[in-house]
Short mmCIF file of C-alpha atoms and ligand atoms in Angstrom, two decimals:
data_model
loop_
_atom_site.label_atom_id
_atom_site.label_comp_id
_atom_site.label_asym_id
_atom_site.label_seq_id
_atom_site.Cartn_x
_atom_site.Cartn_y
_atom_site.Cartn_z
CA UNK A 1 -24.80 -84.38 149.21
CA UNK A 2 -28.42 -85.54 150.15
CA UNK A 3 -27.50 -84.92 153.45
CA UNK A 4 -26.21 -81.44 153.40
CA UNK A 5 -29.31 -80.46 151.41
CA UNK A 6 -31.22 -82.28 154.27
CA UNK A 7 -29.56 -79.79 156.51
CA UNK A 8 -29.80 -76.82 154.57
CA UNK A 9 -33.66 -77.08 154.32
CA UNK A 10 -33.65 -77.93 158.22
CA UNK A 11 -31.93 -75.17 159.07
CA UNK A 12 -34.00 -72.73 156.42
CA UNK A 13 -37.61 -74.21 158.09
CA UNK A 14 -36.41 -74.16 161.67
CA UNK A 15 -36.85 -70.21 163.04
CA UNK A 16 -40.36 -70.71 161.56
CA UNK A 17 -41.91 -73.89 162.98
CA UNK A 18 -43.65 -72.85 166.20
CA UNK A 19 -42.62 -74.98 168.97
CA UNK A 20 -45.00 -76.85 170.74
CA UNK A 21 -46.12 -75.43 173.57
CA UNK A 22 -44.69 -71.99 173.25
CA UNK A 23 -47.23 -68.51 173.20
CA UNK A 24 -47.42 -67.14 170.20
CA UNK A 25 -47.90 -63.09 169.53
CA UNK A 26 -48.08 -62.77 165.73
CA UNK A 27 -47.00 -59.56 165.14
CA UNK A 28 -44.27 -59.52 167.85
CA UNK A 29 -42.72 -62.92 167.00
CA UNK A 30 -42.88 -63.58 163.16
CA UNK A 31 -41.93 -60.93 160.63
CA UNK A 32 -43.97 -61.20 157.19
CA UNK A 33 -40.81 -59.35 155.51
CA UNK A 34 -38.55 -62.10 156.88
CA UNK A 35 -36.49 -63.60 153.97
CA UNK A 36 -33.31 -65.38 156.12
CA UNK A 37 -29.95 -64.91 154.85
CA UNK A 38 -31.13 -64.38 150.68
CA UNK A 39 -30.60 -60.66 149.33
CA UNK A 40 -32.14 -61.44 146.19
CA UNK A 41 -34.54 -63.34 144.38
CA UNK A 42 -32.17 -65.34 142.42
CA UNK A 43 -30.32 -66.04 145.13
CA UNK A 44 -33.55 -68.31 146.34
CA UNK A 45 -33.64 -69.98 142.78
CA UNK A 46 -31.62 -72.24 143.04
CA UNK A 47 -32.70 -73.34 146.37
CA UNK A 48 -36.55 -73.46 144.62
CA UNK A 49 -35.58 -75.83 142.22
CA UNK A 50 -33.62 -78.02 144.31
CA UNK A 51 -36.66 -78.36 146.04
CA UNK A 52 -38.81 -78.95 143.56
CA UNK A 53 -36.79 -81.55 142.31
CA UNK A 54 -36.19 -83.42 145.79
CA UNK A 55 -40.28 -83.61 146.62
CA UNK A 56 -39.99 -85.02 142.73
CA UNK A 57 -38.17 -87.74 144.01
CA UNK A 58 -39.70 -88.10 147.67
CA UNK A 59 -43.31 -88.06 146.23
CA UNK A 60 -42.14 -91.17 143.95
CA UNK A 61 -40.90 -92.81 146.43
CA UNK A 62 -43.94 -92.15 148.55
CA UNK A 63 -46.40 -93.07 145.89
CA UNK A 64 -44.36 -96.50 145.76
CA UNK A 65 -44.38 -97.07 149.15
CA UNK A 66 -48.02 -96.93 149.72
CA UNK A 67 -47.44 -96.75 153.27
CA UNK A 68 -47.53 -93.03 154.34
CA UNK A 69 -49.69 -90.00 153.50
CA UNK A 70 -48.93 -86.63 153.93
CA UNK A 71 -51.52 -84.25 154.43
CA UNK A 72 -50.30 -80.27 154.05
CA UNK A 73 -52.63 -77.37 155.45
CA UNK A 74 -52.62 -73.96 154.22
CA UNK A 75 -53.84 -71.18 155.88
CA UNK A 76 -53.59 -67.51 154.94
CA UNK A 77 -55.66 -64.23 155.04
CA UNK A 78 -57.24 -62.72 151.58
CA UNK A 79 -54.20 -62.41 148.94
CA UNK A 80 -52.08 -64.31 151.47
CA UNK A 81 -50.60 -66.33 148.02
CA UNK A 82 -52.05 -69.61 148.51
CA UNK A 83 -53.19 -70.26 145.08
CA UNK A 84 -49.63 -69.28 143.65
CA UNK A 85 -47.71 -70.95 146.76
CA UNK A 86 -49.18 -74.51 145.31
CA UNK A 87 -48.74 -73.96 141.68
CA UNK A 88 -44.88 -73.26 142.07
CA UNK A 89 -44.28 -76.00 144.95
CA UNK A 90 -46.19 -78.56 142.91
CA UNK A 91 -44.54 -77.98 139.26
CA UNK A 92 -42.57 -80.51 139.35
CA UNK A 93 -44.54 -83.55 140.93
CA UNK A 94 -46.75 -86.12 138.85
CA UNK A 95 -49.98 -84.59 139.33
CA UNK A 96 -51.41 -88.56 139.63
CA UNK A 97 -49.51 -88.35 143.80
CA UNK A 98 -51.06 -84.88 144.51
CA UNK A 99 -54.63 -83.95 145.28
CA UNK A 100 -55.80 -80.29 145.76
CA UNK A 101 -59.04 -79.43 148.18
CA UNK A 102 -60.26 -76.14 148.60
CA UNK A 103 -63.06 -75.21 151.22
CA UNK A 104 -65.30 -72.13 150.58
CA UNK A 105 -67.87 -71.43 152.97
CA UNK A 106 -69.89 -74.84 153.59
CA UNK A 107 -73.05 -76.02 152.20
CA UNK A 108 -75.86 -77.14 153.07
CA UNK A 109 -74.78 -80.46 152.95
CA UNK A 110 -72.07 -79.68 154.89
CA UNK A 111 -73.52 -78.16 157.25
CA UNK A 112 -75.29 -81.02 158.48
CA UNK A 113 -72.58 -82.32 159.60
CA UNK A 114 -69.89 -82.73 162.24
CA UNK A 115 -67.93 -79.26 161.59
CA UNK A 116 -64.58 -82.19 160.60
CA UNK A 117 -66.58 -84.25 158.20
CA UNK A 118 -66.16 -82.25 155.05
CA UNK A 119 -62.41 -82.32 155.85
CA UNK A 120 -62.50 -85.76 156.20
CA UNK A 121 -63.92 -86.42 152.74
CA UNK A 122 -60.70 -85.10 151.26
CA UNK A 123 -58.19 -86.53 153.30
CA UNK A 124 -55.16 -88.00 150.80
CA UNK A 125 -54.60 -91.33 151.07
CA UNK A 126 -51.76 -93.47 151.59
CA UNK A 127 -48.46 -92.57 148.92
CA UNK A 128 -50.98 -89.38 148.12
CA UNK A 129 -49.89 -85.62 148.96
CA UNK A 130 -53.09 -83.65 150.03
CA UNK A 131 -53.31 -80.26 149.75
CA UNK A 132 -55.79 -78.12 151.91
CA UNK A 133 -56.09 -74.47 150.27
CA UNK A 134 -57.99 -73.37 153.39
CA UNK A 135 -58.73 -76.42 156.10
CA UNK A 136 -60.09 -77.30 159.24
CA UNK A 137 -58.46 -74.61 160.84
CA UNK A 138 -61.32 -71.82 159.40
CA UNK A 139 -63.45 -73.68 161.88
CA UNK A 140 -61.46 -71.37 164.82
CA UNK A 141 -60.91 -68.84 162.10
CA UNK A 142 -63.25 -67.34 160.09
CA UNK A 143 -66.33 -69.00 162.40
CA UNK A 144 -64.64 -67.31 165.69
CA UNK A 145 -64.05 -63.74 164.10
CA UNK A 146 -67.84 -64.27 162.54
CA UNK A 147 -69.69 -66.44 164.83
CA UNK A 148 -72.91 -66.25 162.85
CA UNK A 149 -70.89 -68.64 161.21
CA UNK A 150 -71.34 -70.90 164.37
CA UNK A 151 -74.97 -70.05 164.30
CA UNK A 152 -75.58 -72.15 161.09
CA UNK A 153 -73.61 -75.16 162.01
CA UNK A 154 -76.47 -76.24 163.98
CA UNK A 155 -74.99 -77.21 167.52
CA UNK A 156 -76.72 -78.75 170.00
CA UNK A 157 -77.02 -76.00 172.80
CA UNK A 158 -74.33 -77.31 175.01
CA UNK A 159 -72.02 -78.10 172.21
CA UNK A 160 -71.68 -74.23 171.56
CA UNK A 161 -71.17 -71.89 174.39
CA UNK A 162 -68.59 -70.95 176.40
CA UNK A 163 -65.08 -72.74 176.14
CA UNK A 164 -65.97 -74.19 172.20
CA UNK A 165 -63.10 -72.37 170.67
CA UNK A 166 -60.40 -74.50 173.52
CA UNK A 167 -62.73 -77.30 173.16
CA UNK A 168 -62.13 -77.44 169.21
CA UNK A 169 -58.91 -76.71 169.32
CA UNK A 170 -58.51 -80.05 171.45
CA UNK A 171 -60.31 -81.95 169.49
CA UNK A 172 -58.38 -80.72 165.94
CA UNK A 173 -55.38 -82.07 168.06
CA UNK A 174 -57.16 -85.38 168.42
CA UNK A 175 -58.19 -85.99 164.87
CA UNK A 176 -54.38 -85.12 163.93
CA UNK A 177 -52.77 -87.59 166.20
CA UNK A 178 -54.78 -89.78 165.21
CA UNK A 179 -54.12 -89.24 161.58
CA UNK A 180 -50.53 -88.87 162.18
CA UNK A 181 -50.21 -92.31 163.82
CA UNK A 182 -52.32 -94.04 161.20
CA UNK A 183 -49.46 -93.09 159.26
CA UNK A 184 -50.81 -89.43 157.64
CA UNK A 185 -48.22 -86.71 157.99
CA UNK A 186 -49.69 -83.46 158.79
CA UNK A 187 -48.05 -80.40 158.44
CA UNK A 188 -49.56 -76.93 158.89
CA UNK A 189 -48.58 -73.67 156.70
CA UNK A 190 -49.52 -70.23 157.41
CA UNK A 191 -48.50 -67.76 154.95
CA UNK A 192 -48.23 -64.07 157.40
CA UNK A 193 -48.65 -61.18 155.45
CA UNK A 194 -48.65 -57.87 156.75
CA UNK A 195 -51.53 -55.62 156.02
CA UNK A 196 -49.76 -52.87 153.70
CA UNK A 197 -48.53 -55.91 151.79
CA UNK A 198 -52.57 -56.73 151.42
CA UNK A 199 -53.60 -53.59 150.37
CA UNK A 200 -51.02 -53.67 148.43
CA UNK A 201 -51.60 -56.85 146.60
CA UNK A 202 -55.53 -55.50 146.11
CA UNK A 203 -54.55 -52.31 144.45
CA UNK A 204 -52.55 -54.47 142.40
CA UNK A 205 -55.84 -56.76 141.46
CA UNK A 206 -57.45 -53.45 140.89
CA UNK A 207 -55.19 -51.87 138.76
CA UNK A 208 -54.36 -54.87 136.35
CA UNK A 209 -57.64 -55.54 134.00
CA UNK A 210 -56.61 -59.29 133.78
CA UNK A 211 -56.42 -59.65 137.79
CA UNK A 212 -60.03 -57.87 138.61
CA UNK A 213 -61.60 -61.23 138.50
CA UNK A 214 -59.62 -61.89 141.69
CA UNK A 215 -61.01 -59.25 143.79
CA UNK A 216 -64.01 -59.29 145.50
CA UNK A 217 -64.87 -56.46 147.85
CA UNK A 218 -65.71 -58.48 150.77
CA UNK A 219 -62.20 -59.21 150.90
CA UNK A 220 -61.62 -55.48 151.94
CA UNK A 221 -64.66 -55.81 153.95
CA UNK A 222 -62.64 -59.00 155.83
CA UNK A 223 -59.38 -56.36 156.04
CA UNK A 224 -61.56 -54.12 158.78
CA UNK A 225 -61.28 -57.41 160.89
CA UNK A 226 -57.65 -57.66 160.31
CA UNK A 227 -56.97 -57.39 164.19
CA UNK A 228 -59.45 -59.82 165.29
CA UNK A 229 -58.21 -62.19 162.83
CA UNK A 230 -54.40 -61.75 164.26
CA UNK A 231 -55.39 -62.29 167.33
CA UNK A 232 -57.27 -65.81 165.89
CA UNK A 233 -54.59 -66.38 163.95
CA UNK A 234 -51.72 -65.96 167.59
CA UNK A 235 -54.22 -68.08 169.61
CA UNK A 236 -54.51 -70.91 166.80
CA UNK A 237 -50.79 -71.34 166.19
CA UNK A 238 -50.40 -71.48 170.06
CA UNK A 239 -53.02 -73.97 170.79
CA UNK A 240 -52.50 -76.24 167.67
CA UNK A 241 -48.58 -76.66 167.42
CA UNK A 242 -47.94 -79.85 168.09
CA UNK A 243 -44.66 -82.65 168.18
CA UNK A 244 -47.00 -84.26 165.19
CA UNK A 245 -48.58 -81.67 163.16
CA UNK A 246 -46.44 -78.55 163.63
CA UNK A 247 -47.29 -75.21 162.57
CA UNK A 248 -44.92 -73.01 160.23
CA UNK A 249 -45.70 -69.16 159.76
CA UNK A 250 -44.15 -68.59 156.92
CA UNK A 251 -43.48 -64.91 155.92
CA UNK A 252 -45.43 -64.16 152.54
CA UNK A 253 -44.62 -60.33 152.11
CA UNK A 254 -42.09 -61.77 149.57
CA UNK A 255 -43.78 -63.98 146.98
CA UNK A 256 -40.67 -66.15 146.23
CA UNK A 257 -39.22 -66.93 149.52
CA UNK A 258 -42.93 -67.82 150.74
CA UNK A 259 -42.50 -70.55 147.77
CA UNK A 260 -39.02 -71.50 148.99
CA UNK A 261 -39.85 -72.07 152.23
CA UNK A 262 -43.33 -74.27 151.75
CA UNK A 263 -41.40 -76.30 149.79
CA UNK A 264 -38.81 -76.60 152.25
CA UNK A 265 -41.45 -77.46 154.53
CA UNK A 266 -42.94 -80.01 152.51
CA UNK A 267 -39.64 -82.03 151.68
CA UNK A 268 -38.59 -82.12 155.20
CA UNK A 269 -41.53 -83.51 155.95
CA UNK A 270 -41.12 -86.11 153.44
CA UNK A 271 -37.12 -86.57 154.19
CA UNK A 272 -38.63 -87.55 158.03
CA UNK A 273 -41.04 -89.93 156.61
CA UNK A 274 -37.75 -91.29 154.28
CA UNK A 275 -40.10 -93.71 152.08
CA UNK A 276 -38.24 -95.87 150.04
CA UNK A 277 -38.94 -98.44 146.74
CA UNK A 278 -40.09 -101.19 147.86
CA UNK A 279 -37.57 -104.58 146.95
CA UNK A 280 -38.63 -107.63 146.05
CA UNK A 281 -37.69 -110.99 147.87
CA UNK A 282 -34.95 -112.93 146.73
CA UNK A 283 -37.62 -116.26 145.43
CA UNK A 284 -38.98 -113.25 143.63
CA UNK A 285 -35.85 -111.96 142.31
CA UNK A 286 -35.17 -115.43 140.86
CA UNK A 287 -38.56 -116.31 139.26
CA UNK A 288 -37.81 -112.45 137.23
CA UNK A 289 -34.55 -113.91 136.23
CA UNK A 290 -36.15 -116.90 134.94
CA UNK A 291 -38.49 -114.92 132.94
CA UNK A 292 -35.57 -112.50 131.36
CA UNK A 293 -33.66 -115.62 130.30
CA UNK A 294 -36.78 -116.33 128.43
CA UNK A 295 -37.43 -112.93 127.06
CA UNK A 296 -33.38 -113.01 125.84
CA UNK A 297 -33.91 -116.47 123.85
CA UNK A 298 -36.72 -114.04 121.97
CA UNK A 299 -34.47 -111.44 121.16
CA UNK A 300 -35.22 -111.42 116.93
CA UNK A 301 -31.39 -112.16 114.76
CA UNK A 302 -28.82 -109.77 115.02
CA UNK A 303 -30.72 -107.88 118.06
CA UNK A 304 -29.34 -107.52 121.43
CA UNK A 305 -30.26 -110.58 123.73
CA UNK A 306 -31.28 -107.99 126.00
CA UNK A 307 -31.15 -104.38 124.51
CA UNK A 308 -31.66 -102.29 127.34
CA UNK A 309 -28.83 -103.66 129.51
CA UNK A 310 -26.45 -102.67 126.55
CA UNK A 311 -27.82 -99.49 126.16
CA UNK A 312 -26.70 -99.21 130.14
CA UNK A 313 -22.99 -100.73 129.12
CA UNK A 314 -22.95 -98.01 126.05
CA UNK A 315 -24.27 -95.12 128.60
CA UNK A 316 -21.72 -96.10 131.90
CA UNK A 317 -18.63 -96.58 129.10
CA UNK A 318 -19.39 -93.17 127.83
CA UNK A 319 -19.36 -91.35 131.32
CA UNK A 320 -16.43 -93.17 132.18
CA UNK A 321 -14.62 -91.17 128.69
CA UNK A 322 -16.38 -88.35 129.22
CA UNK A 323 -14.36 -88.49 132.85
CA UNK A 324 -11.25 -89.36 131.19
CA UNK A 325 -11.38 -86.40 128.81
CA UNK A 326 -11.67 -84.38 131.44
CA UNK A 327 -9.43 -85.51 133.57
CA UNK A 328 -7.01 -84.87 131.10
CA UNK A 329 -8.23 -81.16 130.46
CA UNK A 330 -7.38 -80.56 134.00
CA UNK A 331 -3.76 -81.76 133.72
CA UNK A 332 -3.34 -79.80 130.43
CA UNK A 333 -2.87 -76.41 132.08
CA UNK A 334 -0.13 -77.87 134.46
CA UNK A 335 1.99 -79.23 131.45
CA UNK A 336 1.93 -75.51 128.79
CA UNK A 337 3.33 -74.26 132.56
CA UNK A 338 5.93 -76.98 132.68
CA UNK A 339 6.48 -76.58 129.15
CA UNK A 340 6.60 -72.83 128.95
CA UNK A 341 9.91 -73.20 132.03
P1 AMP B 1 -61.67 -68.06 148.61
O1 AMP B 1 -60.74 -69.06 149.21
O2 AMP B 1 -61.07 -66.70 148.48
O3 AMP B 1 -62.30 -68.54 147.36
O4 AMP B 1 -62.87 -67.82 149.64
C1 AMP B 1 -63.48 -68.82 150.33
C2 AMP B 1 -64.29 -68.18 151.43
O5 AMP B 1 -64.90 -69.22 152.20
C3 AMP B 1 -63.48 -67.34 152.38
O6 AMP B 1 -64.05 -66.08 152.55
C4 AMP B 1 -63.53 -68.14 153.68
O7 AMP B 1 -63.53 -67.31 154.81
C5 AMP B 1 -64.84 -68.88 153.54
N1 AMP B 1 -64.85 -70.10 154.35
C6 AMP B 1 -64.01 -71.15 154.28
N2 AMP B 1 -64.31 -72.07 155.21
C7 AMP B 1 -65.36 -71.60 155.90
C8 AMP B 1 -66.13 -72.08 156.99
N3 AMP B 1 -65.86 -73.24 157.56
N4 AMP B 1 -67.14 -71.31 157.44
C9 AMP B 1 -67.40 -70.11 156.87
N5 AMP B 1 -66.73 -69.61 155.85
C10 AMP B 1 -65.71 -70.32 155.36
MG1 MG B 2 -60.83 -64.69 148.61
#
């Protein structure tokens, strides 16, 4: 069972991973509308909740572990459905594993710094998820397509000329090996949206009172850029694929199969890390039994010595009726048929 879901969600994630290597053209290659073999939304419900419930039980086991982190970058243009992409994908988890980092445009603080050390700062650590709702990656993003961006960052002169954008992407690379074999799992999202979808989804914040807050006319500003950003966006995912921290362009046109698939994402990147509860030794194992004997000789008159292992003897002998009776209703229609001849 565990094992055909395993392939399911490998086989849902695969057409969007870009492969390592490989030269990516954006609007040739990826299709935002893109929604695999599901006609309908409900048909992708199901699949959602499975999901949700397996990175449940991965993030557990992760937490418990306290071995690996996993570190999950999203990347998307204005109304791209980050925000709502994280709310669904993290319903189910225990918020205590998870930790959320947005980046806005830096401050001052920041920008005394390395262009990686605010990024740094919010790294998850081990048994965490981290969440990046923008990341590193607006460093070749939104600094390339504005490079007065690159202006206030402060670089020494030969730090910042020609060849910075390969030079950047090759050092992103770096910092993510590394990461990934201190034992931080990176994995890289980008929601592609087309750009009637966009305007679109800003009409929308327009035309609903309770969504104005949302919009903010420089994002329509941003749309006039939309082509230089592609282009960003192609030479990014070509550069910055790697066997480690692998890109997925995951089409966002439709909301719910966007949500499907970064959850995919994220629990096949937590089926590869396969953390598991850690046991205790056996000299440990004894010195516990010792103490439950001790716990049973307090068990107060007329209570069970020990009341939660009979509570498991009640549970498993009421399954095992409960699979009785119904073994039985499934013979019943066989015997009115013998009957009835
Ligand atoms: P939002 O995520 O919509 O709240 O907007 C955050 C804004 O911060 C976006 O317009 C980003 O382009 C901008 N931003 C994020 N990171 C950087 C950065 N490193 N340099 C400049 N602007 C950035
Ligand atoms: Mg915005």
């Amino acid at each position: 069972m565990a094992d055909k879901r395993a392939k399911q969600i490998a086989e849902l994630i695969k057409p969007l991973q870009v492969k390592p290597g490989s030269k990516v053209n954006l609007a040739k290659d990826f299709d935002p509308g893109h929604k695999a073999g599901f006609v309908k939304k409900k048909d992708g419900a199901k699949l959602l909740r499975t999901g949700i419930e397996l990175l449940a039980d991965y993030q557990a086991r992760l937490a418990a572990q306290d071995t690996y982190g996993v570190l999950m970058c999203l990347q998307a243009l204005d109304a791209g459905g980050k925000d709502g992409t994280i709310r669904h994908v993290m319903s189910g988890v225990n918020p205590q594993g998870v930790q959320v980092s947005s980046f806005k445009v830096p401050s001052a603080e920041e920008l005394g710094h390395d262009y990686l050390w605010r990024y740094a700062c919010r790294l998850p650590s081990r048994g965490q998820i981290g969440i990046f709702n923008r990341s590193h990656y607006e460093e070749v993003l939104v600094v390339r397509v504005h490079p007065e961006n690159l202006d206030r960052q402060k670089l020494p002169e030969d730090a910042r000329g020609k060849g910075v954008w390969d030079r950047r992407y090759r050092e992103i690379n770096d910092w993510e090996r590394y990461l990934s074999d201190n034992g931080f799992k990176v994995v890289k999202l980008f929601l592609n949206l087309s750009k009637e979808e966009q305007r679109t989804r800003f009409l929308r914040r327009i035309d609903l009172p309770e969504k104005n807050w949302k919009f903010s006319a420089a994002d329509v500003r941003e749309r006039t850029y939309w082509d230089d950003y592609q282009r960003a966006f192609s030479e990014m995912l070509s550069a910055t694929s790697t066997e480690w921290a692998p890109w997925y362009v995951i089409p966002a046109d439709r909301k719910w199969f966007a949500r499907i698939c970064a959850g995919a994402v994220l629990v096949h990147t937590l089926m590869q890390i396969d953390p598991r509860y850690p046991m205790v030794s056996p000299a440990r194992r004894q010195e516990l039994l010792i103490v439950k004997g001790e716990l049973e000789a307090e068990a107060p008159h007329g209570a069970a010595a020990d009341p939660f292992a009979a509570q498991q003897e009640r549970d498993a002998a009421r399954e095992q009726d409960a699979q009785a009776e119904q073994a039985r209703e499934d013979m019943e229609p066989e015997k009115t048929a013998e009957q009835g001849a």
